[in-house]
Short mmCIF file of C-alpha atoms in Angstrom, two decimals:
data_model
loop_
_atom_site.label_atom_id
_atom_site.label_comp_id
_atom_site.label_asym_id
_atom_site.label_seq_id
_atom_site.Cartn_x
_atom_site.Cartn_y
_atom_site.Cartn_z
CA UNK A 1 13.74 -22.61 21.78
CA UNK A 2 12.73 -18.69 21.05
CA UNK A 3 16.35 -17.49 23.01
CA UNK A 4 18.30 -20.04 21.48
CA UNK A 5 17.70 -19.54 18.78
CA UNK A 6 18.65 -14.83 19.39
CA UNK A 7 21.52 -16.24 21.35
CA UNK A 8 22.29 -17.70 17.85
CA UNK A 9 22.12 -14.72 15.32
CA UNK A 10 23.66 -12.61 17.33
CA UNK A 11 27.01 -15.00 17.32
CA UNK A 12 26.52 -14.91 13.57
CA UNK A 13 25.72 -10.92 13.21
CA UNK A 14 28.75 -10.63 15.67
CA UNK A 15 31.48 -12.96 13.45
CA UNK A 16 30.08 -13.38 9.81
CA UNK A 17 30.51 -9.15 10.29
CA UNK A 18 27.40 -9.88 7.37
CA UNK A 19 25.43 -6.58 8.57
CA UNK A 20 22.58 -5.58 6.07
CA UNK A 21 20.90 -2.18 7.35
CA UNK A 22 24.05 -0.61 9.39
CA UNK A 23 27.54 1.27 8.28
CA UNK A 24 31.12 0.81 9.07
CA UNK A 25 31.18 3.95 10.19
CA UNK A 26 32.18 3.11 14.22
CA UNK A 27 29.13 5.03 15.54
CA UNK A 28 26.66 2.19 16.50
CA UNK A 29 28.64 -0.53 19.28
CA UNK A 30 28.19 -4.60 18.15
CA UNK A 31 25.52 -4.37 20.09
CA UNK A 32 23.85 -1.40 19.05
CA UNK A 33 24.43 -3.14 15.78
CA UNK A 34 23.18 -6.48 16.17
CA UNK A 35 19.87 -5.34 18.23
CA UNK A 36 19.15 -3.45 14.75
CA UNK A 37 19.98 -5.45 12.72
CA UNK A 38 18.15 -8.51 14.57
CA UNK A 39 14.99 -6.88 15.30
CA UNK A 40 15.48 -3.74 13.06
CA UNK A 41 14.69 -1.06 16.13
CA UNK A 42 17.02 0.69 18.53
CA UNK A 43 15.99 2.15 21.27
CA UNK A 44 18.43 5.02 22.99
CA UNK A 45 18.21 6.31 26.23
CA UNK A 46 18.34 10.48 27.37
CA UNK A 47 19.45 11.33 24.15
CA UNK A 48 16.63 14.51 24.55
CA UNK A 49 17.39 16.51 26.81
CA UNK A 50 15.11 18.65 29.09
CA UNK A 51 16.03 22.38 27.16
CA UNK A 52 15.46 20.41 23.69
CA UNK A 53 11.99 18.48 25.30
CA UNK A 54 10.93 22.54 26.42
CA UNK A 55 11.96 24.04 22.56
CA UNK A 56 9.32 22.14 20.78
CA UNK A 57 7.01 21.60 23.18
CA UNK A 58 6.63 25.30 23.68
CA UNK A 59 6.64 25.95 19.78
CA UNK A 60 3.74 23.14 19.82
CA UNK A 61 1.66 24.88 21.72
CA UNK A 62 1.94 28.73 19.98
CA UNK A 63 0.88 26.74 17.36
CA UNK A 64 -2.52 25.73 18.99
CA UNK A 65 -3.38 28.82 20.56
CA UNK A 66 -2.83 30.82 16.35
CA UNK A 67 -6.59 31.73 15.46
CA UNK A 68 -7.89 29.11 12.89
CA UNK A 69 -7.47 31.18 10.36
CA UNK A 70 -3.33 30.78 10.90
CA UNK A 71 -2.95 27.52 11.93
CA UNK A 72 -5.03 26.90 8.11
CA UNK A 73 -2.88 29.48 6.11
CA UNK A 74 0.56 27.57 8.51
CA UNK A 75 2.58 25.40 5.41
CA UNK A 76 2.73 22.07 7.46
CA UNK A 77 -0.48 19.45 7.96
CA UNK A 78 -2.81 20.29 11.20
CA UNK A 79 -5.13 16.99 11.53
CA UNK A 80 -7.40 15.74 14.71
CA UNK A 81 -9.39 12.57 15.66
CA UNK A 82 -12.23 12.19 14.11
CA UNK A 83 -13.16 12.31 17.36
CA UNK A 84 -12.28 16.53 17.74
CA UNK A 85 -12.97 17.20 14.39
CA UNK A 86 -16.33 16.39 14.78
CA UNK A 87 -16.10 19.49 17.21
CA UNK A 88 -15.56 23.18 17.11
CA UNK A 89 -12.18 24.50 16.50
CA UNK A 90 -10.93 25.83 19.97
CA UNK A 91 -7.06 27.33 20.70
CA UNK A 92 -5.45 25.22 22.21
CA UNK A 93 -3.11 21.98 23.03
CA UNK A 94 -6.74 20.10 22.72
CA UNK A 95 -7.06 21.05 19.59
CA UNK A 96 -4.25 19.52 17.59
CA UNK A 97 -3.79 15.74 17.03
CA UNK A 98 -0.47 15.92 15.06
CA UNK A 99 1.50 17.84 12.27
CA UNK A 100 3.17 16.40 9.83
CA UNK A 101 6.13 18.38 7.67
CA UNK A 102 7.17 20.80 9.59
CA UNK A 103 10.57 20.33 8.23
CA UNK A 104 10.95 24.64 7.58
CA UNK A 105 9.68 25.35 11.12
CA UNK A 106 12.09 27.79 12.54
CA UNK A 107 12.01 25.50 16.31
CA UNK A 108 10.85 22.60 15.24
CA UNK A 109 13.33 21.73 12.42
CA UNK A 110 15.83 21.91 15.24
CA UNK A 111 14.77 17.78 15.74
CA UNK A 112 15.66 17.25 12.06
CA UNK A 113 19.52 17.69 12.84
CA UNK A 114 19.57 17.33 16.17
CA UNK A 115 23.74 16.33 16.38
CA UNK A 116 23.04 13.07 18.53
CA UNK A 117 20.71 12.09 16.57
CA UNK A 118 22.20 12.55 13.52
CA UNK A 119 24.18 11.04 14.67
CA UNK A 120 23.02 7.66 14.69
CA UNK A 121 21.17 8.52 11.90
CA UNK A 122 23.86 8.99 9.39
CA UNK A 123 25.19 5.07 10.82
CA UNK A 124 21.91 3.69 8.83
CA UNK A 125 21.71 5.90 5.49
CA UNK A 126 25.04 6.85 5.45
CA UNK A 127 26.80 10.03 5.20
CA UNK A 128 24.42 12.03 2.81
CA UNK A 129 21.02 12.31 4.58
CA UNK A 130 17.83 13.98 3.66
CA UNK A 131 14.43 14.55 5.87
CA UNK A 132 11.81 13.36 4.08
CA UNK A 133 8.85 13.64 7.21
CA UNK A 134 8.49 14.87 10.27
CA UNK A 135 5.83 14.81 12.59
CA UNK A 136 4.61 15.83 16.05
CA UNK A 137 2.56 13.00 17.52
CA UNK A 138 -0.74 14.97 20.16
CA UNK A 139 -2.43 11.52 21.54
CA UNK A 140 -5.50 12.59 22.29
CA UNK A 141 -7.17 10.38 25.43
CA UNK A 142 -10.05 7.86 24.31
CA UNK A 143 -13.45 8.50 24.22
CA UNK A 144 -14.41 4.92 24.12
CA UNK A 145 -14.46 4.98 20.51
CA UNK A 146 -10.73 2.76 19.72
CA UNK A 147 -9.88 5.98 17.33
CA UNK A 148 -6.20 7.11 18.92
CA UNK A 149 -4.83 3.07 18.11
CA UNK A 150 -3.16 2.94 14.88
CA UNK A 151 -3.08 0.10 13.86
CA UNK A 152 -0.05 -2.38 12.94
CA UNK A 153 1.60 -0.73 10.06
CA UNK A 154 5.18 -0.82 7.75
CA UNK A 155 6.10 3.13 6.97
CA UNK A 156 7.61 2.02 3.89
CA UNK A 157 3.62 1.80 2.45
CA UNK A 158 3.67 5.90 2.78
CA UNK A 159 7.41 6.33 0.95
CA UNK A 160 8.10 6.19 -2.82
CA UNK A 161 11.91 5.71 -1.78
CA UNK A 162 14.26 3.06 -2.54
CA UNK A 163 16.66 1.43 -1.09
CA UNK A 164 14.36 0.71 2.26
CA UNK A 165 17.98 -0.40 4.29
CA UNK A 166 18.83 3.27 3.55
CA UNK A 167 15.03 4.56 5.20
CA UNK A 168 14.89 5.22 9.11
CA UNK A 169 12.40 7.15 11.48
CA UNK A 170 13.58 8.48 14.93
CA UNK A 171 10.49 9.22 17.76
CA UNK A 172 11.91 10.34 20.23
CA UNK A 173 9.15 10.58 23.71
CA UNK A 174 8.84 14.31 24.84
CA UNK A 175 7.00 13.00 28.30
CA UNK A 176 7.40 9.03 29.81
CA UNK A 177 5.04 7.38 27.32
CA UNK A 178 3.73 3.08 28.44
CA UNK A 179 0.65 1.47 27.52
CA UNK A 180 -1.67 3.15 29.44
CA UNK A 181 -1.08 6.45 27.66
CA UNK A 182 -0.44 4.62 24.33
CA UNK A 183 3.28 3.65 23.41
CA UNK A 184 4.45 1.88 20.49
CA UNK A 185 3.56 -1.70 19.73
CA UNK A 186 6.39 -3.40 17.77
CA UNK A 187 7.13 -6.99 16.07
CA UNK A 188 10.76 -7.47 16.73
CA UNK A 189 12.44 -9.12 13.58
CA UNK A 190 9.52 -8.40 10.90
CA UNK A 191 11.14 -5.72 9.03
CA UNK A 192 13.08 -9.35 7.73
CA UNK A 193 10.17 -11.32 7.93
CA UNK A 194 7.75 -8.95 5.60
CA UNK A 195 7.93 -7.91 2.44
CA UNK A 196 6.01 -4.40 2.17
CA UNK A 197 2.91 -6.04 2.72
CA UNK A 198 -0.71 -4.55 1.31
CA UNK A 199 -2.09 -1.75 3.74
CA UNK A 200 -6.03 -0.73 4.00
CA UNK A 201 -8.29 1.13 7.02
CA UNK A 202 -8.90 -1.12 9.84
CA UNK A 203 -12.68 -2.12 10.18
CA UNK A 204 -13.23 -0.65 13.31
CA UNK A 205 -16.62 0.86 14.98
CA UNK A 206 -15.00 3.39 16.55
CA UNK A 207 -14.11 5.34 12.80
CA UNK A 208 -9.76 4.96 11.38
CA UNK A 209 -8.53 8.30 11.74
CA UNK A 210 -7.15 9.79 7.66
CA UNK A 211 -4.26 7.55 5.77
CA UNK A 212 -4.00 4.99 9.53
CA UNK A 213 -3.56 2.28 7.25
CA UNK A 214 -2.81 -1.38 9.11
CA UNK A 215 -2.49 -4.76 8.01
CA UNK A 216 -3.18 -8.32 7.54
CA UNK A 217 -1.29 -10.65 9.62
CA UNK A 218 -1.95 -13.90 11.38
CA UNK A 219 -3.01 -13.30 14.64
CA UNK A 220 -0.45 -15.85 16.16
CA UNK A 221 1.95 -13.04 14.77
CA UNK A 222 1.17 -9.82 16.12
CA UNK A 223 1.03 -11.72 19.32
CA UNK A 224 4.05 -11.80 18.98
CA UNK A 225 4.53 -7.61 19.46
CA UNK A 226 5.75 -5.89 22.36
CA UNK A 227 5.61 -2.85 24.09
CA UNK A 228 8.38 0.06 24.10
CA UNK A 229 8.06 2.20 26.91
CA UNK A 230 9.71 4.80 27.35
CA UNK A 231 11.24 7.56 29.85
CA UNK A 232 11.48 11.35 28.16
CA UNK A 233 13.86 12.01 26.29
CA UNK A 234 14.18 8.43 24.86
CA UNK A 235 14.50 8.23 21.35
CA UNK A 236 14.04 5.17 19.31
CA UNK A 237 14.82 4.62 16.05
CA UNK A 238 13.33 1.81 13.32
CA UNK A 239 12.75 0.29 9.93
CA UNK A 240 10.54 1.18 7.43
CA UNK A 241 9.26 -2.17 6.60
CA UNK A 242 8.81 -2.86 10.56
CA UNK A 243 5.19 -3.81 11.66
CA UNK A 244 4.58 -1.02 14.44
CA UNK A 245 1.09 0.56 15.68
CA UNK A 246 0.44 2.54 19.58
CA UNK A 247 -2.40 1.26 21.54
CA UNK A 248 -5.76 3.33 23.92
CA UNK A 249 -4.61 6.48 25.48
CA UNK A 250 -6.13 4.84 28.24
CA UNK A 251 -5.55 7.92 30.42
CA UNK A 252 -6.48 12.04 31.16
CA UNK A 253 -4.06 13.72 28.99
CA UNK A 254 -2.72 13.62 25.41
CA UNK A 255 0.62 12.15 24.70
CA UNK A 256 3.51 14.15 22.58
CA UNK A 257 6.31 12.72 21.03
CA UNK A 258 8.21 13.70 18.26
CA UNK A 259 10.31 12.32 15.57
CA UNK A 260 11.33 13.09 10.66
CA UNK A 261 11.87 9.45 8.43
CA UNK A 262 15.06 9.67 6.78
CA UNK A 263 16.35 8.62 3.63
CA UNK A 264 19.76 8.89 1.96
CA UNK A 265 19.93 11.28 -1.01
CA UNK A 266 21.35 8.15 -2.50
CA UNK A 267 18.04 6.53 -2.57
CA UNK A 268 15.73 6.70 -5.54
CA UNK A 269 12.24 7.23 -6.24
CA UNK A 270 10.30 4.68 -7.50
CA UNK A 271 6.76 4.69 -9.66
CA UNK A 272 4.57 3.50 -8.09
CA UNK A 273 1.85 3.53 -10.35
CA UNK A 274 0.55 0.00 -10.39
CA UNK A 275 1.94 -1.76 -7.01
CA UNK A 276 -0.02 -1.61 -3.63
CA UNK A 277 1.09 1.68 -3.12
CA UNK A 278 -0.78 3.69 -5.40
CA UNK A 279 -3.66 3.82 -3.38
CA UNK A 280 -1.76 6.43 -1.06
CA UNK A 281 -1.53 8.15 -3.93
CA UNK A 282 -4.75 9.47 -4.51
CA UNK A 283 -5.25 10.25 -0.11
CA UNK A 284 -2.32 12.22 0.02
CA UNK A 285 -2.44 14.28 -2.66
CA UNK A 286 -6.27 15.12 -1.63
CA UNK A 287 -5.08 15.65 1.66
CA UNK A 288 -2.16 18.48 0.84
CA UNK A 289 -3.75 19.49 -2.07
CA UNK A 290 -3.31 23.55 -0.66
CA UNK A 291 0.08 22.84 0.86
CA UNK A 292 2.59 20.89 -1.48
CA UNK A 293 3.60 24.44 -4.43
CA UNK A 294 4.04 25.26 -0.18
CA UNK A 295 6.54 23.29 0.27
CA UNK A 296 8.62 23.48 -3.39
CA UNK A 297 11.34 25.33 -3.87
CA UNK A 298 9.71 26.10 -7.85
CA UNK A 299 6.13 25.78 -8.15
CA UNK A 300 4.73 22.60 -9.44
CA UNK A 301 3.74 22.17 -13.05
CA UNK A 302 -0.23 21.82 -14.24
CA UNK A 303 -1.72 18.86 -15.22
CA UNK A 304 0.24 15.97 -13.20
CA UNK A 305 -1.94 13.47 -12.16
CA UNK A 306 -2.06 11.97 -8.50
CA UNK A 307 1.04 9.68 -8.96
CA UNK A 308 2.60 12.77 -10.54
CA UNK A 309 1.79 14.61 -7.98
CA UNK A 310 2.20 12.80 -5.23
CA UNK A 311 6.06 11.43 -6.41
CA UNK A 312 6.66 15.45 -6.35
CA UNK A 313 5.07 15.98 -3.28
CA UNK A 314 8.01 13.43 -2.02
CA UNK A 315 10.45 15.42 -3.50
CA UNK A 316 9.86 18.99 -3.11
CA UNK A 317 8.65 18.11 0.86
CA UNK A 318 12.81 16.09 0.84
CA UNK A 319 15.50 18.53 2.80
CA UNK A 320 19.15 17.70 2.59
CA UNK A 321 20.21 17.40 6.20
CA UNK A 322 23.78 15.93 5.61
CA UNK A 323 26.27 15.54 3.47
CA UNK A 324 25.64 16.10 -0.36
CA UNK A 325 22.34 16.52 -2.88
CA UNK A 326 21.55 14.18 -4.90
CA UNK A 327 18.21 12.32 -7.23
CA UNK A 328 15.56 13.79 -5.19
#
């Protein structure tokens, strides 16, 4: 029955041409458009070369071996798993589990404008594109606390940009990623079936990493998730309402991936005050309290409350990728 429904949806999309989430620019094949429209994600095999991967990994290793004081001076956010944060800082790849907002780093920022990635992004966002969020993820081995997993969530929870269908993530495997080391899990079609849901910290006994919020959905729906096992160099593009997460890293190694979220520069920023997103503003502003002005071309005005600061934060850290710059 489920397979028959998928085939029917495929036929309807192909025949009607009623594509909601992709553009008529001939960059995507019909099969790629149908999959993204239907499932909310698209995996492209081997999009990054080994040279690309080596370059990003080398830069990450350089950052990890910087003295602690120099790390604190970087104009991007350096994060550690809660189990690592409780230990003494070590100058190694094991010390850092995530780098965020490296849009101005001379090496890592090359991922943002990677020609092959931008080609796919333009087919979703349009010709005017900005980067809005960047990450390099160094998922640690789980020590039994479960903190290496990421709860099921929707990325739009963190973003004030709209409309959602003009936002897309590109997430690239820097090594082979499978169920053993905590690959992504996705619920196909959830971008079509769910609006933005309430997000909260899951009640996990071992603790939860900062800003790792999740959604509560029926277990029957959660059980429909699939695991995206990826080879080194594969890139998955996905919609910001797609419900997704990642599992435990049950290996002894750190699992590495690099990602960038993009939005059309024709998007607008909503006022999140009084919405289910208001709570994230306080956490984000606190986490970035000493970084916000480093993103800015001009100093941020003083006296702004946290919601207003959150809006300025997103405006200041977005960077034009291609086309024209408009509303933010």
